[in-house]
Amino acid sequence: MRYGFVLTALLLFGFAANAQNKPKKISPDLFGIFFEDLSYAADGGLYAELIQNRSFEYSPADNRDWNSLTAWKYQTDGFGYGTISVETAAPIHPNNPHYILLDIQDEGQKGVGLENSGFDGIPVKAGKNYDFSVFLNVISGESLPVKVALVDKNGKELGSSSFTAADKGWKKYAEQIHVNFDNDSAKLVLLIKAKGKVGIDMVSLFPEETFKNHKNGLRADLAQVIADIKPKFMRFPGGCLTHGDGVANIYRWKNTIGPVEQRVEQRNIWNYHQSVGLGYFEYFQFCEDIGAKSVPVLAAGVSCQNSGGTWRIGSTGQKGIPMDEMKAYVQDVLDLIEYANGPATSTWGAKRAAAGHPAPFNLEYLGIGNEDKITGVFEERFRMIYDAVHKAHPEIKIIGTVGPSPNGEDFEKGWKLAYQLSVGIVDEHYYEKPQWFLKNTARYDSYNRRRSKVYIGEYASWGNTLYNALAEAVYMTHLERNGDVVRMASYAPLIARIGHTSWNPNLIYFNGTKVFPTVNYYVQQQFAANAGDVYLPGMIKLKGEKATLDTTAGASFVKDSATGDIILKIANAGSTQISGQADLSAIGKLPESATLTVVSGNPEAKNSADNPQAVLPQSSTIKLQKKWAFTVPAYSLTVVRISVGTIRKQK
Ligand code: AHR
């Protein structure tokens, strides 16, 4: 057997053998996730909308090849004719200015209309229902018959529905389409079978089954894979997306709530478009659904320093919101707290209630700034926001920012400012080689415990091999060891659509129908799902070749007070096995068995669309005794969960 726990009698350390080995409280929120609308993470990703450019708001500003008709085709297949134009004169709402005007002079045999190709095609499943809706404004013509159908590439109908549009002025029509055949790349066709003039906007199609079946909901399979991490928190909506490409592109949370047809869409800094259909309400709701604390991050009143492509000339693109607009901006920040936590009778709490959530979302953390260049322009605005939030909401834990690197000028200046203002937590970011993570396992040992705590808001080693994931795992055992000063950590980025990646590596890849968790994902999952709030040092003694851990390995013992469970993790990114001994006598009565989970294999192995299961965690049950010895293989992460809590409850 490649892997075996040998049960032997060995006398080792207890919980409180000496002062250094004393159990210590660590953060209960250590391992979470970082969501950024990057690489089609929102539209074409987690947001379950299947129609691309549903509101005709795409433009060359998003992407130089795009316009209002991107992903659309004018449909006159049955020899109908008329004209199609993109208009802005009388939209549904000024926030959503573009719509289509069809002037049908002859409906032909099939009707005249539009076809949408979705995001790389529209995936549909036989036997499932799809919720279609559209806003129409019948300008001339009486009772226009409308047919909406899902078709395959040869025009074969997979499902359809028909209705009549008659009302002058914008009206929403909603239909359900039952699909009879599987297809991964269907198109949606909307045809009007009569002469007339009609405005068309907000053409939408969702699977009836979304995550937790919310309307305007999230893609169920992708959301579930994220939920399965069991993250303690979720940061959103970025990343660079938060502070934006120039002041006008800063992500404004108020633009992303309310009826979807009234939200303010905008260019995505990663060169595509944000429909903001997945907006702040949906983010809060998703966090609640998956049991993760929400960690919104708002711009610190400045745009990204790389705005306008200026990273090439030293990141000189940071611009501040004009000072005469900062009062209103600060108020927006305060209003977000009211939106999340205020009573349903408050101005912003009422908007949350109107969206279907009268109870507060219990916001606890708020990020101000994203790896900004620490300049005078930044500092002035950060202080204004920080002081206002701190004064009005001392209960909110504010997260400051210390630049994009693990050291350097912005890092130093950011920490200095955090000390001056006594910012509770600061956000460190680093993307490095796996060797960096292995060399820096002691990084937080010397951090001052009486000053700001750390949120490692973005980190990853450059790659998705098992070796990368194990370097991260080793580092994470040391984050647990330093969990009294490291309050939170999130691998970044979280998800990316294959064929649309603006950044690599990511934790999860997906296409229209499948989700591919990386090996790094399984490491994150093991740590988040097996987190604790008390660190138990000195419980393991190593023997043999690796009698002391070098930096290619790490081990941690934690206790989860909520369940009473004890969890051991041993990460080995080295090429030799590790043997050791553990003494569980201090735990008291033990269950007969424990769950052992191992992630191991060839260090170069990675999960991909072609080989999605190259490395998977393997779980088994092991017999448990108070004193036992173990051997973990080279290139492995081992997690042992001892359900002590269950035993205690049974007493
Ligand atoms: O995670 C990808 C990007 O990396 C984030 O948007 C940014 O904050 C960082 O530079």
XYZ file of C-alpha atoms and ligand atoms in Angstrom:
661
model
C 0.000 0.000 0.000
C 1.445 3.355 -1.040
C -0.009 5.083 1.950
C -0.517 3.749 5.408
C -1.073 4.865 8.930
C 0.786 2.480 11.213
C -0.794 2.410 14.618
C 1.869 2.168 17.265
C 2.384 3.233 20.810
C 4.432 6.412 20.929
C 4.594 9.037 23.603
C 4.450 12.531 22.248
C 3.426 16.095 23.044
C 0.096 16.957 24.601
C -1.912 20.174 24.136
C -0.033 22.159 26.739
C 3.367 20.574 27.083
C 5.096 23.951 27.486
C 4.444 27.646 26.864
C 5.410 27.516 23.178
C 3.199 24.527 22.657
C 0.128 26.157 24.120
C -3.003 26.058 21.973
C -3.750 29.480 20.525
C -6.862 31.026 19.078
C -6.674 31.597 15.363
C -8.971 33.382 12.938
C -12.286 31.612 12.377
C -12.405 33.211 8.907
C -9.026 32.135 7.583
C -9.793 30.552 4.217
C -12.209 32.126 1.742
C -12.535 32.929 -1.948
C -11.844 35.871 -4.237
C -14.378 36.486 -6.999
C -13.547 38.934 -9.743
C -15.508 39.509 -12.939
C -12.436 38.542 -14.934
C -12.182 35.927 -17.737
C -15.999 35.905 -18.164
C -16.505 35.033 -14.510
C -19.835 36.901 -14.292
C -21.508 37.340 -17.717
C -20.964 34.075 -19.582
C -19.940 32.521 -16.264
C -21.532 32.396 -12.837
C -24.469 34.572 -13.912
C -26.904 32.103 -15.488
C -28.104 34.430 -18.284
C -27.725 32.543 -21.572
C -28.206 35.480 -23.960
C -25.115 37.487 -24.773
C -25.557 41.256 -25.129
C -29.208 40.951 -24.090
C -29.653 44.697 -23.793
C -27.734 45.740 -26.940
C -25.313 47.749 -24.786
C -22.087 46.221 -26.141
C -19.922 48.872 -27.764
C -16.426 49.402 -29.185
C -15.499 50.844 -25.770
C -15.816 47.312 -24.344
C -13.865 45.738 -27.158
C -12.913 47.402 -30.415
C -14.693 44.684 -32.461
C -18.005 44.962 -30.627
C -21.200 46.933 -31.160
C -24.888 46.802 -30.211
C -25.469 43.860 -32.531
C -22.576 41.681 -31.337
C -23.820 38.085 -30.808
C -27.003 39.003 -32.741
C -28.087 38.316 -36.314
C -30.954 39.888 -38.223
C -33.296 37.021 -39.180
C -35.222 37.127 -42.466
C -34.920 33.454 -43.469
C -38.514 33.122 -44.686
C -38.014 35.887 -47.305
C -39.529 38.559 -45.079
C -38.116 42.068 -45.281
C -38.016 45.350 -43.460
C -35.384 47.382 -41.622
C -33.471 46.946 -38.392
C -31.855 49.804 -36.487
C -30.268 50.460 -33.130
C -32.063 53.320 -31.414
C -31.703 55.391 -28.264
C -34.618 57.851 -28.573
C -37.157 56.176 -26.278
C -35.519 53.439 -24.181
C -37.046 51.419 -21.333
C -34.886 53.435 -18.960
C -32.193 56.086 -19.517
C -29.650 53.792 -17.797
C -30.181 51.254 -20.576
C -30.213 53.462 -23.672
C -29.886 51.096 -26.645
C -32.664 49.002 -28.132
C -33.586 47.489 -31.469
C -36.255 48.891 -33.723
C -37.708 46.477 -36.267
C -39.864 47.904 -39.033
C -41.388 44.826 -40.678
C -42.758 45.522 -44.116
C -43.376 41.906 -45.117
C -43.228 39.054 -42.591
C -42.542 36.457 -45.319
C -43.135 32.780 -44.555
C -41.426 32.625 -41.157
C -41.444 36.145 -39.769
C -38.713 38.707 -39.249
C -36.631 39.015 -36.127
C -33.364 38.346 -34.320
C -31.101 35.434 -33.507
C -28.692 35.275 -30.556
C -25.732 32.925 -30.364
C -25.219 33.117 -26.590
C -21.770 32.750 -25.064
C -20.107 30.284 -27.487
C -23.596 28.863 -28.140
C -26.516 28.301 -25.788
C -26.334 24.959 -23.932
C -29.746 23.326 -23.366
C -30.866 19.981 -21.969
C -33.749 17.757 -23.034
C -36.615 17.731 -20.539
C -35.630 21.047 -18.943
C -37.477 24.359 -18.943
C -35.997 27.739 -19.788
C -37.372 31.093 -18.683
C -37.514 33.500 -21.585
C -38.421 37.174 -21.294
C -38.272 40.244 -23.498
C -39.329 43.881 -23.410
C -41.337 44.905 -26.484
C -42.814 48.217 -27.490
C -45.368 47.850 -30.285
C -45.188 51.177 -32.090
C -47.411 50.302 -35.033
C -49.355 47.226 -36.065
C -52.044 45.325 -34.213
C -51.559 42.187 -32.088
C -48.178 41.026 -33.362
C -47.702 37.221 -33.187
C -44.274 36.457 -31.733
C -42.522 33.107 -31.772
C -39.418 32.391 -29.739
C -37.509 29.170 -30.384
C -34.274 27.438 -29.496
C -32.757 25.894 -32.613
C -29.670 23.835 -33.436
C -27.077 24.824 -36.031
C -29.251 23.326 -38.826
C -32.331 25.201 -37.705
C -33.969 22.170 -36.073
C -36.313 23.345 -33.328
C -35.371 22.173 -29.840
C -38.240 23.934 -28.071
C -40.394 27.002 -28.612
C -43.190 29.191 -27.343
C -45.537 31.724 -28.943
C -47.374 34.770 -27.690
C -48.943 37.971 -28.927
C -47.562 41.467 -28.373
C -50.046 44.293 -28.629
C -49.212 46.997 -26.094
C -47.900 50.380 -27.021
C -45.099 51.381 -24.677
C -42.512 49.023 -23.190
C -43.944 45.854 -21.708
C -42.207 42.737 -20.387
C -43.379 39.409 -21.847
C -42.336 36.183 -20.125
C -42.634 32.654 -21.513
C -41.314 29.256 -20.563
C -39.688 27.129 -23.236
C -39.640 23.368 -22.757
C -36.657 21.801 -24.524
C -36.894 18.336 -26.080
C -33.313 17.718 -27.242
C -29.841 18.181 -25.756
C -27.678 20.729 -27.508
C -24.468 22.448 -26.381
C -24.573 25.315 -28.846
C -28.144 26.250 -29.652
C -29.308 29.690 -30.794
C -32.330 31.640 -29.692
C -34.549 32.966 -32.482
C -37.252 35.571 -31.932
C -39.574 36.082 -34.909
C -42.457 38.496 -35.372
C -45.008 37.261 -37.851
C -46.858 40.407 -38.925
C -46.214 43.808 -40.429
C -45.490 46.473 -37.857
C -42.912 48.529 -36.033
C -41.638 47.202 -32.728
C -38.949 48.073 -30.190
C -37.041 45.120 -28.670
C -34.838 45.122 -25.571
C -33.694 42.919 -22.665
C -33.985 39.604 -24.470
C -33.285 37.082 -21.726
C -33.116 33.322 -21.248
C -32.320 31.557 -17.982
C -32.436 27.895 -17.096
C -35.467 27.399 -14.826
C -33.097 25.629 -12.436
C -30.547 28.087 -11.122
C -28.490 27.799 -7.925
C -31.084 27.684 -5.106
C -33.608 28.460 -7.866
C -33.411 32.229 -7.505
C -34.797 34.309 -10.365
C -32.032 36.280 -12.075
C -29.911 33.554 -10.555
C -26.581 31.814 -10.884
C -25.410 28.831 -12.903
C -26.167 25.854 -10.672
C -23.213 23.562 -11.480
C -20.590 26.303 -11.241
C -22.089 27.799 -8.085
C -22.149 24.355 -6.483
C -18.458 23.720 -7.200
C -17.693 27.073 -5.559
C -19.986 26.276 -2.620
C -18.222 22.929 -2.174
C -15.056 24.759 -1.165
C -17.002 25.747 1.978
C -15.294 29.144 2.030
C -15.557 31.192 5.188
C -15.915 34.388 3.159
C -16.183 35.661 -0.394
C -14.520 38.829 -1.634
C -16.157 40.597 -4.612
C -16.330 42.097 -7.230
C -12.492 42.219 -7.726
C -9.532 42.962 -8.105
C -8.726 45.615 -10.623
C -12.373 45.634 -11.702
C -13.154 47.391 -8.421
C -11.026 50.487 -8.937
C -11.497 50.485 -12.705
C -9.786 51.806 -15.804
C -10.055 55.520 -15.068
C -12.377 57.283 -12.650
C -15.429 56.831 -14.896
C -14.887 53.068 -14.851
C -14.758 52.690 -11.038
C -17.253 49.977 -9.999
C -20.205 51.794 -8.405
C -22.315 49.406 -6.342
C -25.483 51.510 -6.660
C -25.405 51.003 -10.437
C -25.726 47.253 -9.917
C -28.917 46.912 -7.875
C -32.632 47.164 -8.657
C -34.501 45.886 -11.738
C -31.960 44.551 -14.244
C -33.328 46.703 -17.055
C -32.502 49.796 -15.007
C -28.946 48.943 -13.977
C -26.021 50.880 -15.402
C -23.928 48.562 -17.534
C -20.313 49.337 -18.226
C -17.083 48.336 -19.817
C -15.155 45.655 -18.007
C -11.525 46.611 -17.326
C -10.599 43.178 -18.747
C -11.838 44.267 -22.196
C -15.354 42.985 -22.283
C -18.703 44.075 -20.874
C -20.462 44.010 -17.525
C -24.221 43.646 -17.711
C -24.147 43.854 -13.880
C -27.073 41.413 -13.859
C -24.881 39.779 -11.235
C -24.773 42.819 -8.990
C -24.449 43.611 -5.306
C -27.769 42.046 -4.309
C -26.862 38.807 -6.075
C -23.369 38.795 -4.565
C -24.753 39.208 -1.036
C -27.375 36.550 -1.692
C -24.801 34.088 -3.034
C -22.576 34.612 0.014
C -25.529 33.901 2.245
C -26.493 30.815 0.221
C -23.048 29.277 0.563
C -22.514 30.276 4.193
C -19.653 32.656 3.381
C -19.250 36.091 4.974
C -19.441 38.770 2.311
C -16.348 40.926 1.776
C -17.204 43.697 -0.668
C -14.252 45.769 -1.800
C -14.882 49.362 -2.876
C -12.482 51.681 -4.657
C -10.630 54.054 -2.333
C -11.733 57.029 -4.445
C -9.007 56.381 -7.016
C -8.807 54.411 -10.256
C -6.330 51.623 -10.982
C -2.748 52.890 -11.369
C -2.545 50.923 -14.624
C -5.482 52.838 -16.145
C -5.106 53.569 -19.834
C -2.441 50.881 -20.213
C 0.053 52.932 -18.197
C 1.642 49.901 -16.516
C 4.080 50.061 -19.418
C 5.316 53.456 -18.265
C 5.393 52.812 -14.556
C 1.731 52.660 -13.557
C 1.021 56.359 -13.706
C -2.688 56.069 -14.527
C -4.119 56.498 -11.035
C -6.664 59.337 -10.944
C -8.672 60.523 -7.963
C -12.379 61.232 -7.871
C -12.509 65.078 -7.842
C -12.547 66.338 -4.264
C -15.876 68.112 -4.744
C -17.413 64.697 -5.537
C -15.777 62.849 -2.655
C -18.478 63.722 -0.124
C -21.043 61.960 -2.312
C -18.653 59.051 -2.849
C -18.115 58.645 0.896
C -21.889 58.694 1.323
C -22.159 55.869 -1.249
C -19.815 53.810 0.926
C -21.924 54.476 4.024
C -25.074 53.687 2.072
C -23.677 50.269 1.170
C -23.476 49.433 4.854
C -27.093 50.527 5.250
C -28.070 48.494 2.180
C -26.494 45.396 3.720
C -27.322 45.847 7.378
C -29.931 48.589 7.808
C -33.504 47.860 8.798
C -35.998 47.348 5.980
C -37.458 50.719 6.977
C -34.218 52.596 6.213
C -33.705 54.193 2.784
C -31.215 51.621 1.530
C -32.451 48.723 3.625
C -35.816 49.246 1.917
C -34.175 48.673 -1.464
C -32.722 45.408 -0.194
C -36.163 44.430 1.101
C -37.734 45.362 -2.245
C -35.305 42.973 -3.923
C -36.679 40.198 -1.717
C -34.434 40.241 1.354
C -35.969 42.178 4.259
C -33.517 40.676 6.774
C -30.036 42.204 6.928
C -27.099 40.500 5.225
C -24.938 40.954 8.360
C -22.010 42.624 6.673
C -18.945 42.414 8.907
C -15.996 43.238 6.613
C -15.495 46.033 4.093
C -12.466 46.458 1.842
C -11.402 49.977 0.864
C -9.008 49.985 -2.087
C -7.382 47.316 -4.211
C -3.581 47.124 -4.330
C -3.479 50.874 -5.069
C -0.340 52.899 -5.577
C 0.083 54.706 -2.260
C 0.187 58.321 -3.405
C -0.985 61.575 -1.873
C -4.100 61.387 -4.057
C -4.858 57.920 -2.699
C -4.043 58.718 0.899
C -6.246 61.794 1.055
C -9.261 59.872 -0.250
C -8.582 56.700 1.734
C -8.445 58.725 4.965
C -11.773 60.419 4.173
C -13.519 57.103 3.574
C -11.815 55.334 6.457
C -12.622 58.078 8.980
C -16.271 58.289 7.899
C -16.866 54.531 8.048
C -14.946 54.125 11.278
C -16.945 56.909 12.922
C -20.372 55.872 11.680
C -19.832 52.106 11.866
C -17.176 51.097 14.402
C -18.622 47.574 14.178
C -17.420 47.165 10.560
C -13.952 45.662 10.123
C -12.241 47.819 7.519
C -9.631 46.244 5.250
C -6.969 48.633 3.938
C -4.565 48.014 1.068
C -0.768 47.761 0.723
C -0.024 47.595 -2.994
C 0.302 44.737 -5.477
C 3.463 43.051 -4.165
C 4.704 41.293 -1.024
C 7.280 44.051 -0.496
C 8.474 47.317 -2.045
C 7.501 50.951 -1.884
C 3.703 50.685 -1.911
C 3.861 47.817 0.556
C 5.948 49.871 2.983
C 3.891 53.035 2.558
C 0.612 51.137 2.825
C 1.649 49.466 6.072
C 2.850 52.798 7.462
C -0.527 54.361 6.758
C -2.306 51.357 8.266
C -0.264 51.766 11.464
C -0.973 55.496 11.603
C -4.708 55.022 11.234
C -4.889 51.733 13.179
C -6.601 50.054 10.246
C -7.864 46.718 11.551
C -6.791 44.569 8.603
C -4.656 45.150 5.504
C -4.846 43.385 2.164
C -1.591 41.886 0.867
C -1.326 40.498 -2.687
C 1.276 38.227 -4.246
C 1.585 35.998 -7.282
C 4.901 34.150 -7.137
C 6.760 30.995 -8.149
C 6.055 27.907 -6.025
C 9.597 28.137 -4.651
C 8.781 31.581 -3.237
C 5.959 30.110 -1.193
C 8.236 27.355 0.099
C 10.966 29.837 1.009
C 8.628 32.246 2.743
C 6.782 29.992 5.155
C 8.099 32.060 8.074
C 6.846 35.357 6.582
C 4.277 36.037 9.287
C 6.223 34.686 12.272
C 7.656 38.113 13.005
C 4.556 40.226 12.254
C 3.528 42.417 15.169
C 0.510 40.802 16.826
C -0.652 44.074 18.345
C -0.996 45.938 15.063
C -3.122 45.467 11.926
C -4.061 41.906 11.001
C -3.466 40.577 7.502
C -5.863 39.602 4.746
C -3.966 37.890 1.924
C -6.612 38.992 -0.552
C -4.927 37.588 -3.653
C -2.251 34.941 -3.889
C -1.303 32.033 -6.101
C 1.792 30.307 -7.306
C 2.244 30.585 -11.057
C 0.696 27.338 -12.246
C -1.907 24.623 -11.849
C 0.309 21.557 -11.373
C 0.163 19.403 -8.276
C 3.533 20.884 -7.314
C 2.072 24.418 -7.435
C -0.887 23.324 -5.359
C 1.355 21.628 -2.809
C 3.597 24.689 -2.482
C 0.404 26.591 -1.678
C -0.636 23.848 0.756
C 2.681 24.000 2.610
C 2.319 27.779 2.841
C -1.254 27.412 4.093
C -0.202 25.183 7.002
C 1.999 28.112 8.047
C -0.909 30.522 7.595
C -2.806 28.359 10.084
C 0.207 28.464 12.384
C 0.122 32.266 12.059
C -3.669 32.401 12.154
C -3.487 34.799 15.094
C -2.144 37.536 12.782
C -3.316 36.313 9.359
C -7.033 36.803 9.572
C -8.043 35.825 6.039
C -6.583 34.457 2.810
C -8.054 33.892 -0.641
C -6.470 32.261 -3.696
C -6.990 34.355 -6.835
C -8.572 34.403 -9.325
C -11.474 32.025 -8.700
C -13.059 31.079 -12.057
C -12.300 31.464 -15.766
C -14.151 30.520 -18.931
C -11.999 28.438 -21.274
C -11.333 30.455 -24.429
C -11.839 33.770 -22.613
C -9.129 33.772 -19.991
C -7.544 37.163 -19.331
C -5.446 35.739 -16.491
C -3.859 32.396 -15.648
C -3.743 30.375 -13.481
C -7.238 30.225 -11.976
C -8.779 27.982 -9.351
C -11.636 26.663 -11.515
C -12.044 26.521 -15.296
C -15.349 26.034 -17.073
C -17.033 26.045 -20.450
C -20.741 26.269 -21.313
C -21.573 22.847 -19.911
C -18.758 21.615 -17.703
C -16.729 22.735 -14.708
C -13.093 21.743 -14.211
C -11.676 22.216 -10.710
C -7.862 22.410 -10.678
C -5.613 20.602 -8.225
C -5.185 23.965 -6.485
C -8.972 23.920 -5.985
C -8.809 20.647 -4.095
C -6.094 22.034 -1.841
C -8.148 25.147 -1.102
C -11.179 22.978 -0.445
C -9.312 20.748 2.006
C -8.145 23.766 3.984
C -11.435 25.688 3.958
C -13.660 22.714 4.672
C -11.302 21.556 7.420
C -10.543 24.877 9.056
C -10.310 25.380 12.786
C -10.300 28.260 15.218
C -7.727 26.928 17.677
C -4.185 25.994 16.648
C -2.697 23.050 18.509
C 1.089 23.084 18.300
C 3.489 20.355 19.249
C 1.244 17.409 18.492
C 3.455 15.865 15.836
C 6.978 14.522 16.078
C 8.786 13.548 12.928
C 11.305 10.809 12.563
C 13.741 9.392 10.065
C 15.122 11.324 7.151
C 12.853 14.324 7.771
C 13.100 14.476 11.534
C 12.557 18.195 11.303
C 10.426 19.738 8.583
C 12.393 21.589 5.953
C 10.576 24.274 3.989
C 9.239 21.804 1.438
C 6.770 20.551 4.038
C 4.379 21.872 6.620
C 2.077 20.394 9.209
C -0.687 21.826 11.332
C -3.170 20.631 13.924
C -6.327 22.678 14.487
C -9.518 22.328 16.451
C -12.885 23.437 15.129
C -14.769 24.591 18.211
C -18.150 24.504 16.456
C -17.962 20.743 15.939
C -15.252 19.873 18.431
C -13.364 18.129 15.610
C -9.572 17.967 15.494
C -7.898 18.211 12.094
C -4.358 17.333 11.117
C -2.859 18.523 7.827
C 0.508 17.504 6.453
C 1.635 19.042 3.167
C 4.697 17.586 1.506
C 6.018 19.276 -1.640
C 9.253 17.337 -1.346
C 10.408 14.260 -3.207
C 10.753 12.011 -0.148
C 8.170 10.585 2.188
C 7.712 11.889 5.713
C 7.260 9.671 8.727
C 6.140 10.846 12.083
C 4.213 10.234 15.218
C 1.281 11.944 16.844
C -0.116 11.739 20.325
C -3.829 12.333 20.678
C -4.051 11.430 24.357
C -4.683 15.052 25.347
C -7.850 15.079 23.243
C -9.631 12.714 25.625
C -12.032 10.093 24.328
C -11.452 9.450 20.641
C -13.805 8.057 18.030
C -12.800 4.650 16.701
C -12.025 5.998 13.273
C -11.188 9.185 11.410
C -11.433 10.359 7.821
C -8.192 10.446 5.907
C -8.045 12.460 2.673
C -5.003 12.514 0.437
C -4.210 14.640 -2.619
C -1.127 13.190 -4.287
C 0.423 12.099 -7.566
C 2.944 13.185 -10.159
C 4.121 16.704 -9.251
C 3.693 17.800 -12.886
C 0.115 16.487 -13.129
C -2.699 18.966 -13.686
C -6.428 18.712 -14.210
C -7.595 19.985 -17.583
C -10.635 19.795 -19.841
C -9.019 16.772 -21.535
C -8.025 15.124 -18.297
C -10.212 16.671 -15.597
C -9.538 13.999 -12.999
C -5.767 13.687 -13.212
C -5.527 14.446 -9.494
C -8.475 14.044 -7.160
C -8.629 13.807 -3.383
C -8.994 10.225 -2.174
C -10.805 9.670 1.110
C -10.855 6.622 3.335
C -11.511 5.735 6.933
C -8.653 4.893 9.245
C -8.736 3.247 12.641
C -7.772 5.651 15.331
C -5.701 5.178 18.441
C -4.361 7.690 20.896
C -0.820 7.158 19.841
C 0.039 6.437 16.301
C 2.688 6.773 13.674
C 2.286 7.729 10.077
C 4.031 7.949 6.769
C 2.949 10.431 4.113
C 4.187 10.042 0.548
C 6.296 12.469 -1.456
C 4.231 15.171 -3.213
C 1.087 14.907 -1.140
C -1.367 16.722 1.072
C -2.858 14.620 3.842
C -5.794 15.697 5.945
C -7.077 13.679 8.881
C -10.369 14.777 10.410
C -11.143 13.352 13.797
C -14.803 13.790 14.684
C -14.311 14.200 18.390
C -17.439 16.350 18.577
C -19.667 13.475 17.512
C -18.376 11.323 20.346
C -18.989 14.090 22.875
C -22.540 14.629 21.628
C -23.267 10.911 21.925
C -22.297 10.867 25.615
O -6.411 38.517 -9.819
C -6.130 39.179 -10.997
C -5.653 40.596 -10.771
O -4.456 40.589 -10.079
C -6.540 41.448 -9.918
O -7.553 42.053 -10.636
C -5.608 42.483 -9.395
O -6.038 42.999 -8.161
C -4.284 41.781 -9.336
O -3.286 42.527 -9.907
